[in-house]
PDB file of C-alpha atoms and ligand atoms in Angstrom:
ATOM      1  CA  MET A  10      20.782  51.486 105.488  1.00 93.00           C
ATOM      2  CA  VAL A  11      19.864  54.612 107.404  1.00 97.00           C
ATOM      3  CA  ILE A  12      20.202  54.041 111.147  1.00 98.00           C
ATOM      4  CA  LEU A  13      17.514  56.041 112.954  1.00 98.00           C
ATOM      5  CA  LYS A  14      18.245  57.272 116.485  1.00 98.00           C
ATOM      6  CA  THR A  15      15.827  57.272 119.396  1.00 98.00           C
ATOM      7  CA  PRO A  16      15.297  60.493 121.359  1.00 97.00           C
ATOM      8  CA  ALA A  17      17.528  59.043 124.116  1.00 98.00           C
ATOM      9  CA  GLU A  18      20.280  58.295 121.603  1.00 98.00           C
ATOM     10  CA  ILE A  19      20.015  61.799 120.164  1.00 98.00           C
ATOM     11  CA  ASP A  20      20.369  63.135 123.700  1.00 98.00           C
ATOM     12  CA  ALA A  21      23.470  60.994 124.174  1.00 98.00           C
ATOM     13  CA  MET A  22      24.946  62.326 120.935  1.00 98.00           C
ATOM     14  CA  LYS A  23      24.797  65.890 122.254  1.00 98.00           C
ATOM     15  CA  GLU A  24      27.949  65.347 124.307  1.00 98.00           C
ATOM     16  CA  ALA A  25      30.026  64.349 121.264  1.00 98.00           C
ATOM     17  CA  GLY A  26      28.477  67.273 119.448  1.00 98.00           C
ATOM     18  CA  ARG A  27      29.294  69.701 122.238  1.00 98.00           C
ATOM     19  CA  LEU A  28      32.915  68.611 122.419  1.00 98.00           C
ATOM     20  CA  SER A  29      33.314  68.762 118.622  1.00 98.00           C
ATOM     21  CA  ALA A  30      31.908  72.290 118.692  1.00 98.00           C
ATOM     22  CA  LYS A  31      34.170  73.302 121.568  1.00 98.00           C
ATOM     23  CA  ALA A  32      37.252  72.042 119.745  1.00 98.00           C
ATOM     24  CA  LEU A  33      36.226  73.960 116.640  1.00 98.00           C
ATOM     25  CA  ARG A  34      35.595  77.142 118.631  1.00 98.00           C
ATOM     26  CA  VAL A  35      38.885  76.970 120.538  1.00 98.00           C
ATOM     27  CA  VAL A  36      40.868  76.295 117.386  1.00 98.00           C
ATOM     28  CA  GLY A  37      38.999  79.067 115.575  1.00 98.00           C
ATOM     29  CA  GLU A  38      39.922  81.499 118.355  1.00 98.00           C
ATOM     30  CA  ALA A  39      43.573  80.522 117.941  1.00 98.00           C
ATOM     31  CA  VAL A  40      43.599  81.224 114.189  1.00 98.00           C
ATOM     32  CA  ARG A  41      45.999  84.103 113.507  1.00 98.00           C
ATOM     33  CA  PRO A  42      48.788  85.019 111.113  1.00 98.00           C
ATOM     34  CA  GLY A  43      51.967  83.090 111.913  1.00 98.00           C
ATOM     35  CA  ILE A  44      50.420  79.991 113.488  1.00 98.00           C
ATOM     36  CA  SER A  45      50.897  76.640 111.763  1.00 98.00           C
ATOM     37  CA  THR A  46      48.079  74.234 111.073  1.00 98.00           C
ATOM     38  CA  LEU A  47      49.996  71.614 113.086  1.00 98.00           C
ATOM     39  CA  GLU A  48      49.786  73.884 116.157  1.00 98.00           C
ATOM     40  CA  LEU A  49      46.043  74.195 115.615  1.00 98.00           C
ATOM     41  CA  ASP A  50      45.843  70.424 115.349  1.00 98.00           C
ATOM     42  CA  ALA A  51      47.611  69.939 118.682  1.00 98.00           C
ATOM     43  CA  LEU A  52      45.230  72.389 120.317  1.00 98.00           C
ATOM     44  CA  ALA A  53      42.185  70.528 119.030  1.00 98.00           C
ATOM     45  CA  GLU A  54      43.530  67.201 120.250  1.00 98.00           C
ATOM     46  CA  GLU A  55      44.233  68.671 123.687  1.00 98.00           C
ATOM     47  CA  VAL A  56      40.682  70.045 123.980  1.00 98.00           C
ATOM     48  CA  ILE A  57      39.075  66.778 122.905  1.00 98.00           C
ATOM     49  CA  ARG A  58      41.224  64.489 125.062  1.00 98.00           C
ATOM     50  CA  SER A  59      41.042  66.790 128.113  1.00 98.00           C
ATOM     51  CA  GLU A  60      37.345  65.972 128.325  1.00 97.00           C
ATOM     52  CA  GLY A  61      37.723  62.267 127.700  1.00 97.00           C
ATOM     53  CA  GLY A  62      36.851  62.387 124.011  1.00 98.00           C
ATOM     54  CA  ILE A  63      38.645  60.710 121.133  1.00 98.00           C
ATOM     55  CA  PRO A  64      39.579  62.634 117.980  1.00 98.00           C
ATOM     56  CA  ALA A  65      37.255  61.155 115.366  1.00 98.00           C
ATOM     57  CA  PHE A  66      39.439  61.823 112.337  1.00 97.00           C
ATOM     58  CA  LYS A  67      42.780  60.645 113.688  1.00 97.00           C
ATOM     59  CA  GLY A  68      43.522  57.289 112.119  1.00 95.00           C
ATOM     60  CA  TYR A  69      40.295  57.360 110.095  1.00 95.00           C
ATOM     61  CA  GLY A  70      41.323  55.725 106.848  1.00 94.00           C
ATOM     62  CA  GLY A  71      44.869  56.522 107.902  1.00 96.00           C
ATOM     63  CA  PHE A  72      44.300  60.292 108.264  1.00 97.00           C
ATOM     64  CA  PRO A  73      47.044  61.585 110.573  1.00 97.00           C
ATOM     65  CA  GLY A  74      45.391  64.672 112.064  1.00 98.00           C
ATOM     66  CA  THR A  75      42.793  65.615 114.661  1.00 98.00           C
ATOM     67  CA  ILE A  76      41.612  68.405 112.367  1.00 98.00           C
ATOM     68  CA  CYS A  77      41.374  68.859 108.649  1.00 98.00           C
ATOM     69  CA  ALA A  78      42.923  72.210 107.808  1.00 98.00           C
ATOM     70  CA  SER A  79      42.363  73.560 104.297  1.00 98.00           C
ATOM     71  CA  VAL A  80      43.639  77.004 103.300  1.00 98.00           C
ATOM     72  CA  ASN A  81      42.286  79.275 100.525  1.00 98.00           C
ATOM     73  CA  GLU A  82      41.866  77.174  97.338  1.00 98.00           C
ATOM     74  CA  GLU A  83      42.078  73.998  99.409  1.00 98.00           C
ATOM     75  CA  VAL A  84      38.543  72.651  99.735  1.00 98.00           C
ATOM     76  CA  VAL A  85      38.706  69.879 102.346  1.00 98.00           C
ATOM     77  CA  HIS A  86      40.891  67.216 103.986  1.00 98.00           C
ATOM     78  CA  GLY A  87      44.096  69.227 104.365  1.00 98.00           C
ATOM     79  CA  ILE A  88      46.619  67.433 106.566  1.00 98.00           C
ATOM     80  CA  PRO A  89      47.872  69.657 109.409  1.00 98.00           C
ATOM     81  CA  SER A  90      51.506  70.599 108.908  1.00 98.00           C
ATOM     82  CA  ALA A  91      54.258  72.599 110.588  1.00 98.00           C
ATOM     83  CA  LYS A  92      55.063  73.903 107.106  1.00 98.00           C
ATOM     84  CA  VAL A  93      51.667  75.503 106.579  1.00 98.00           C
ATOM     85  CA  ILE A  94      51.880  78.883 108.305  1.00 98.00           C
ATOM     86  CA  LEU A  95      48.780  81.053 108.130  1.00 98.00           C
ATOM     87  CA  GLN A  96      49.189  84.412 106.424  1.00 98.00           C
ATOM     88  CA  PRO A  97      47.132  87.596 106.767  1.00 98.00           C
ATOM     89  CA  GLY A  98      44.265  87.508 104.290  1.00 98.00           C
ATOM     90  CA  ASP A  99      44.039  83.722 104.165  1.00 98.00           C
ATOM     91  CA  ILE A 100      40.886  81.810 104.895  1.00 98.00           C
ATOM     92  CA  ILE A 101      41.160  78.440 106.623  1.00 98.00           C
ATOM     93  CA  SER A 102      38.545  75.713 106.705  1.00 98.00           C
ATOM     94  CA  ILE A 103      38.808  73.627 109.857  1.00 98.00           C
ATOM     95  CA  ASP A 104      36.910  70.399 110.397  1.00 98.00           C
ATOM     96  CA  THR A 105      36.820  68.781 113.839  1.00 98.00           C
ATOM     97  CA  GLY A 106      35.197  65.608 115.091  1.00 98.00           C
ATOM     98  CA  ALA A 107      35.045  63.983 118.502  1.00 98.00           C
ATOM     99  CA  ILE A 108      33.874  60.613 119.747  1.00 98.00           C
ATOM    100  CA  VAL A 109      32.255  60.476 123.196  1.00 98.00           C
ATOM    101  CA  ASP A 110      30.664  57.313 124.604  1.00 98.00           C
ATOM    102  CA  GLY A 111      30.915  55.780 121.139  1.00 98.00           C
ATOM    103  CA  TRP A 112      28.953  58.570 119.450  1.00 98.00           C
ATOM    104  CA  VAL A 113      30.448  60.889 116.865  1.00 98.00           C
ATOM    105  CA  GLY A 114      30.125  64.645 116.387  1.00 98.00           C
ATOM    106  CA  ASP A 115      31.344  66.354 113.217  1.00 98.00           C
ATOM    107  CA  ASN A 116      31.509  70.059 112.377  1.00 98.00           C
ATOM    108  CA  ALA A 117      33.467  72.556 110.323  1.00 98.00           C
ATOM    109  CA  GLN A 118      33.866  76.254 109.762  1.00 98.00           C
ATOM    110  CA  THR A 119      35.947  78.545 107.575  1.00 98.00           C
ATOM    111  CA  PHE A 120      37.721  81.280 109.501  1.00 98.00           C
ATOM    112  CA  PRO A 121      39.392  84.500 108.336  1.00 98.00           C
ATOM    113  CA  VAL A 122      43.087  84.939 109.106  1.00 98.00           C
ATOM    114  CA  GLY A 123      43.493  88.570 110.100  1.00 97.00           C
ATOM    115  CA  LYS A 124      41.804  90.981 107.736  1.00 97.00           C
ATOM    116  CA  ILE A 125      40.443  89.338 104.592  1.00 98.00           C
ATOM    117  CA  SER A 126      39.213  90.764 101.309  1.00 98.00           C
ATOM    118  CA  PRO A 127      35.514  91.673 100.924  1.00 98.00           C
ATOM    119  CA  ASP A 128      35.039  88.922  98.350  1.00 98.00           C
ATOM    120  CA  LYS A 129      36.401  86.261 100.699  1.00 98.00           C
ATOM    121  CA  LYS A 130      34.246  87.633 103.520  1.00 98.00           C
ATOM    122  CA  ARG A 131      31.181  87.327 101.324  1.00 98.00           C
ATOM    123  CA  LEU A 132      32.128  83.754 100.377  1.00 98.00           C
ATOM    124  CA  LEU A 133      32.204  82.822 104.064  1.00 98.00           C
ATOM    125  CA  GLU A 134      28.892  84.531 104.767  1.00 98.00           C
ATOM    126  CA  VAL A 135      27.125  82.920 101.822  1.00 98.00           C
ATOM    127  CA  THR A 136      28.501  79.453 102.574  1.00 98.00           C
ATOM    128  CA  GLU A 137      27.305  79.680 106.163  1.00 98.00           C
ATOM    129  CA  GLN A 138      23.911  80.912 104.963  1.00 98.00           C
ATOM    130  CA  SER A 139      23.688  77.980 102.551  1.00 98.00           C
ATOM    131  CA  MET A 140      24.387  75.584 105.421  1.00 98.00           C
ATOM    132  CA  TRP A 141      21.588  77.120 107.479  1.00 98.00           C
ATOM    133  CA  ALA A 142      19.240  76.921 104.493  1.00 98.00           C
ATOM    134  CA  GLY A 143      20.039  73.219 104.220  1.00 98.00           C
ATOM    135  CA  ILE A 144      19.508  72.700 107.942  1.00 98.00           C
ATOM    136  CA  GLY A 145      16.181  74.541 107.710  1.00 98.00           C
ATOM    137  CA  ALA A 146      15.003  72.060 105.075  1.00 98.00           C
ATOM    138  CA  ALA A 147      15.873  69.070 107.288  1.00 98.00           C
ATOM    139  CA  ARG A 148      12.419  68.287 108.629  1.00 97.00           C
ATOM    140  CA  PRO A 149      10.134  65.279 108.535  1.00 98.00           C
ATOM    141  CA  GLY A 150       8.187  64.987 105.293  1.00 96.00           C
ATOM    142  CA  ASN A 151      10.801  66.829 103.249  1.00 98.00           C
ATOM    143  CA  HIS A 152      13.251  64.898 101.081  1.00 98.00           C
ATOM    144  CA  LEU A 153      17.031  64.811 100.813  1.00 98.00           C
ATOM    145  CA  GLY A 154      16.733  66.769  97.577  1.00 98.00           C
ATOM    146  CA  ASP A 155      15.121  69.633  99.493  1.00 98.00           C
ATOM    147  CA  ILE A 156      18.283  70.022 101.582  1.00 98.00           C
ATOM    148  CA  GLY A 157      20.490  70.031  98.491  1.00 98.00           C
ATOM    149  CA  PHE A 158      18.163  72.389  96.657  1.00 98.00           C
ATOM    150  CA  ALA A 159      18.170  74.853  99.549  1.00 98.00           C
ATOM    151  CA  ILE A 160      21.978  74.855  99.765  1.00 98.00           C
ATOM    152  CA  GLN A 161      22.511  75.110  96.017  1.00 98.00           C
ATOM    153  CA  SER A 162      19.970  77.920  95.651  1.00 98.00           C
ATOM    154  CA  VAL A 163      21.714  80.150  98.185  1.00 98.00           C
ATOM    155  CA  ALA A 164      25.206  79.469  96.849  1.00 98.00           C
ATOM    156  CA  GLU A 165      24.372  79.876  93.164  1.00 98.00           C
ATOM    157  CA  ALA A 166      22.218  82.975  93.712  1.00 98.00           C
ATOM    158  CA  ALA A 167      25.385  84.603  95.038  1.00 98.00           C
ATOM    159  CA  GLY A 168      27.302  83.600  91.904  1.00 98.00           C
ATOM    160  CA  TYR A 169      29.210  80.748  93.507  1.00 98.00           C
ATOM    161  CA  SER A 170      29.326  77.038  92.752  1.00 98.00           C
ATOM    162  CA  VAL A 171      28.794  73.955  94.880  1.00 98.00           C
ATOM    163  CA  VAL A 172      31.287  71.094  95.069  1.00 98.00           C
ATOM    164  CA  ARG A 173      29.590  67.874  93.958  1.00 98.00           C
ATOM    165  CA  GLU A 174      32.197  65.213  94.647  1.00 97.00           C
ATOM    166  CA  TYR A 175      31.922  65.472  98.445  1.00 97.00           C
ATOM    167  CA  THR A 176      28.761  65.393 100.488  1.00 98.00           C
ATOM    168  CA  GLY A 177      27.264  65.499 103.930  1.00 98.00           C
ATOM    169  CA  HIS A 178      26.357  62.192 105.534  1.00 98.00           C
ATOM    170  CA  GLY A 179      24.559  60.364 108.282  1.00 98.00           C
ATOM    171  CA  VAL A 180      26.309  60.426 111.669  1.00 98.00           C
ATOM    172  CA  GLY A 181      26.036  58.006 114.564  1.00 98.00           C
ATOM    173  CA  ARG A 182      28.384  55.447 116.017  1.00 98.00           C
ATOM    174  CA  ASP A 183      30.158  55.742 112.699  1.00 96.00           C
ATOM    175  CA  MET A 184      31.290  59.082 111.359  1.00 96.00           C
ATOM    176  CA  HIS A 185      30.013  58.353 107.892  1.00 97.00           C
ATOM    177  CA  GLU A 186      26.675  56.579 107.809  1.00 98.00           C
ATOM    178  CA  GLU A 187      24.039  56.565 105.126  1.00 98.00           C
ATOM    179  CA  PRO A 188      22.592  58.600 103.563  1.00 98.00           C
ATOM    180  CA  SER A 189      24.883  60.831 101.530  1.00 98.00           C
ATOM    181  CA  VAL A 190      23.571  64.380 101.830  1.00 98.00           C
ATOM    182  CA  PHE A 191      24.214  66.108  98.514  1.00 98.00           C
ATOM    183  CA  ASN A 192      24.711  69.847  98.472  1.00 98.00           C
ATOM    184  CA  PHE A 193      22.697  70.175  95.281  1.00 98.00           C
ATOM    185  CA  GLY A 194      19.430  68.684  94.175  1.00 98.00           C
ATOM    186  CA  ARG A 195      15.841  69.056  93.171  1.00 98.00           C
ATOM    187  CA  LYS A 196      12.909  69.648  95.452  1.00 98.00           C
ATOM    188  CA  HIS A 197      10.819  66.655  96.550  1.00 98.00           C
ATOM    189  CA  THR A 198      13.360  64.128  95.271  1.00 98.00           C
ATOM    190  CA  GLY A 199      15.406  61.495  97.047  1.00 97.00           C
ATOM    191  CA  LEU A 200      14.917  59.780 100.357  1.00 97.00           C
ATOM    192  CA  GLU A 201      12.104  61.083 102.550  1.00 98.00           C
ATOM    193  CA  LEU A 202      13.383  62.618 105.770  1.00 98.00           C
ATOM    194  CA  CYS A 203      12.030  61.408 109.062  1.00 97.00           C
ATOM    195  CA  GLU A 204      12.366  61.830 112.796  1.00 98.00           C
ATOM    196  CA  GLY A 205      15.494  60.161 114.185  1.00 98.00           C
ATOM    197  CA  MET A 206      17.817  60.876 111.277  1.00 98.00           C
ATOM    198  CA  VAL A 207      21.110  62.445 112.326  1.00 98.00           C
ATOM    199  CA  LEU A 208      22.927  64.179 109.486  1.00 98.00           C
ATOM    200  CA  ALA A 209      26.069  66.200 108.919  1.00 98.00           C
ATOM    201  CA  ILE A 210      25.092  69.033 106.602  1.00 98.00           C
ATOM    202  CA  GLU A 211      28.226  70.485 105.074  1.00 98.00           C
ATOM    203  CA  PRO A 212      28.246  72.610 101.946  1.00 98.00           C
ATOM    204  CA  MET A 213      31.588  73.213 100.235  1.00 98.00           C
ATOM    205  CA  VAL A 214      31.185  76.366  98.155  1.00 98.00           C
ATOM    206  CA  ASN A 215      33.673  77.639  95.571  1.00 98.00           C
ATOM    207  CA  MET A 216      34.117  81.268  94.599  1.00 98.00           C
ATOM    208  CA  GLY A 217      34.829  80.162  91.034  1.00 98.00           C
ATOM    209  CA  LYS A 218      33.927  76.975  89.218  1.00 98.00           C
ATOM    210  CA  ARG A 219      32.780  73.844  90.993  1.00 98.00           C
ATOM    211  CA  LYS A 220      35.455  71.454  89.739  1.00 98.00           C
ATOM    212  CA  VAL A 221      37.971  70.092  92.219  1.00 98.00           C
ATOM    213  CA  ARG A 222      40.989  67.841  92.072  1.00 97.00           C
ATOM    214  CA  SER A 223      42.637  65.499  94.542  1.00 97.00           C
ATOM    215  CA  MET A 224      46.237  66.198  95.392  1.00 97.00           C
ATOM    216  CA  PRO A 225      49.078  63.642  95.398  1.00 96.00           C
ATOM    217  CA  ASP A 226      48.998  63.071  99.184  1.00 95.00           C
ATOM    218  CA  GLY A 227      45.709  61.267  98.617  1.00 95.00           C
ATOM    219  CA  TRP A 228      43.779  63.536 101.014  1.00 98.00           C
ATOM    220  CA  LEU A 229      43.871  67.179 100.072  1.00 97.00           C
ATOM    221  CA  VAL A 230      41.240  68.426  97.642  1.00 98.00           C
ATOM    222  CA  CYS A 231      41.702  71.768  95.843  1.00 98.00           C
ATOM    223  CA  THR A 232      39.661  73.844  93.430  1.00 98.00           C
ATOM    224  CA  ARG A 233      40.789  73.332  89.844  1.00 98.00           C
ATOM    225  CA  ASP A 234      40.698  77.037  89.053  1.00 98.00           C
ATOM    226  CA  GLY A 235      42.708  77.959  92.146  1.00 98.00           C
ATOM    227  CA  LYS A 236      39.983  80.229  93.516  1.00 98.00           C
ATOM    228  CA  PRO A 237      39.034  80.095  97.213  1.00 98.00           C
ATOM    229  CA  SER A 238      36.587  77.636  98.727  1.00 98.00           C
ATOM    230  CA  ALA A 239      34.667  77.637 102.016  1.00 98.00           C
ATOM    231  CA  HIS A 240      33.165  74.856 104.128  1.00 98.00           C
ATOM    232  CA  PHE A 241      30.632  75.022 106.947  1.00 98.00           C
ATOM    233  CA  GLU A 242      29.226  71.959 108.692  1.00 98.00           C
ATOM    234  CA  LYS A 243      26.995  71.048 111.605  1.00 98.00           C
ATOM    235  CA  THR A 244      25.663  67.714 112.807  1.00 98.00           C
ATOM    236  CA  ILE A 245      21.908  67.948 113.254  1.00 98.00           C
ATOM    237  CA  ALA A 246      19.106  65.636 114.365  1.00 98.00           C
ATOM    238  CA  ILE A 247      15.714  65.628 112.724  1.00 98.00           C
ATOM    239  CA  THR A 248      12.950  65.682 115.311  1.00 97.00           C
ATOM    240  CA  ALA A 249       9.184  65.899 114.963  1.00 95.00           C
ATOM    241  CA  ASP A 250       9.531  69.652 115.531  1.00 92.00           C
ATOM    242  CA  GLY A 251      12.303  70.087 112.965  1.00 94.00           C
ATOM    243  CA  PRO A 252      16.085  70.107 113.082  1.00 98.00           C
ATOM    244  CA  ILE A 253      18.158  70.530 116.224  1.00 98.00           C
ATOM    245  CA  VAL A 254      21.881  71.232 116.080  1.00 98.00           C
ATOM    246  CA  LEU A 255      23.935  68.684 118.017  1.00 98.00           C
ATOM    247  CA  THR A 256      27.323  70.299 117.454  1.00 98.00           C
ATOM    248  CA  GLN A 257      26.821  73.227 119.783  1.00 98.00           C
ATOM    249  CA  GLU A 258      28.124  74.133 123.222  1.00 97.00           C
TER     250      GLU A 258
HETATM  251 MG1  LIG B  23      31.381  65.545 107.759  1.00 97.29          MG
END
């Protein structure tokens, strides 16, 4: 069941969105060669708790971190670790979520570590563009398939592939509500979008082939071909006038 939000509820969700975005920004600013993903995790937790928020991922299904930190060929759900030290030329996907007043915000971004190769830079640019294309399609009267189509079109036009096993989702008092928001699809198919839907739109785009595999820790997901992957995400609300981004400062 899709839980629609009233305009007042959407307003209330902006605070969780703002804090999620702040945590992501602060952690992104701290990304540099030599820092561990566990240090980034501690920073995110400090930012979220300092403003009275609760890390949304910590303890979710047993996940131990405040952030998901996924480097290079790691797609999503990397567990922060003191052993993972960022190196120049890496890319790191960071996902942060905060709960404020019972509402959840969820967002992600892939950051460069120092100077990165032109092909990695392009992967980041295209993945972000695909996210914005998906957000642009999130308006009343469109369908879920229009979001997926928009994302897939941008990613595949650039020669990349879209991960199919993981999707965006509804967001509310739970981090993962219905519907699943696929990052591929056909126009005018699927659930019709309407005012009051709050969705996390989050393409995962691979430089190589789309296939992924789960790693033995039960969380980490990597590309099968070992090529890099990027992930951008924002939580948005669909209003009569179109989408508004909730995960922004
Ligand atoms: Mg999400």
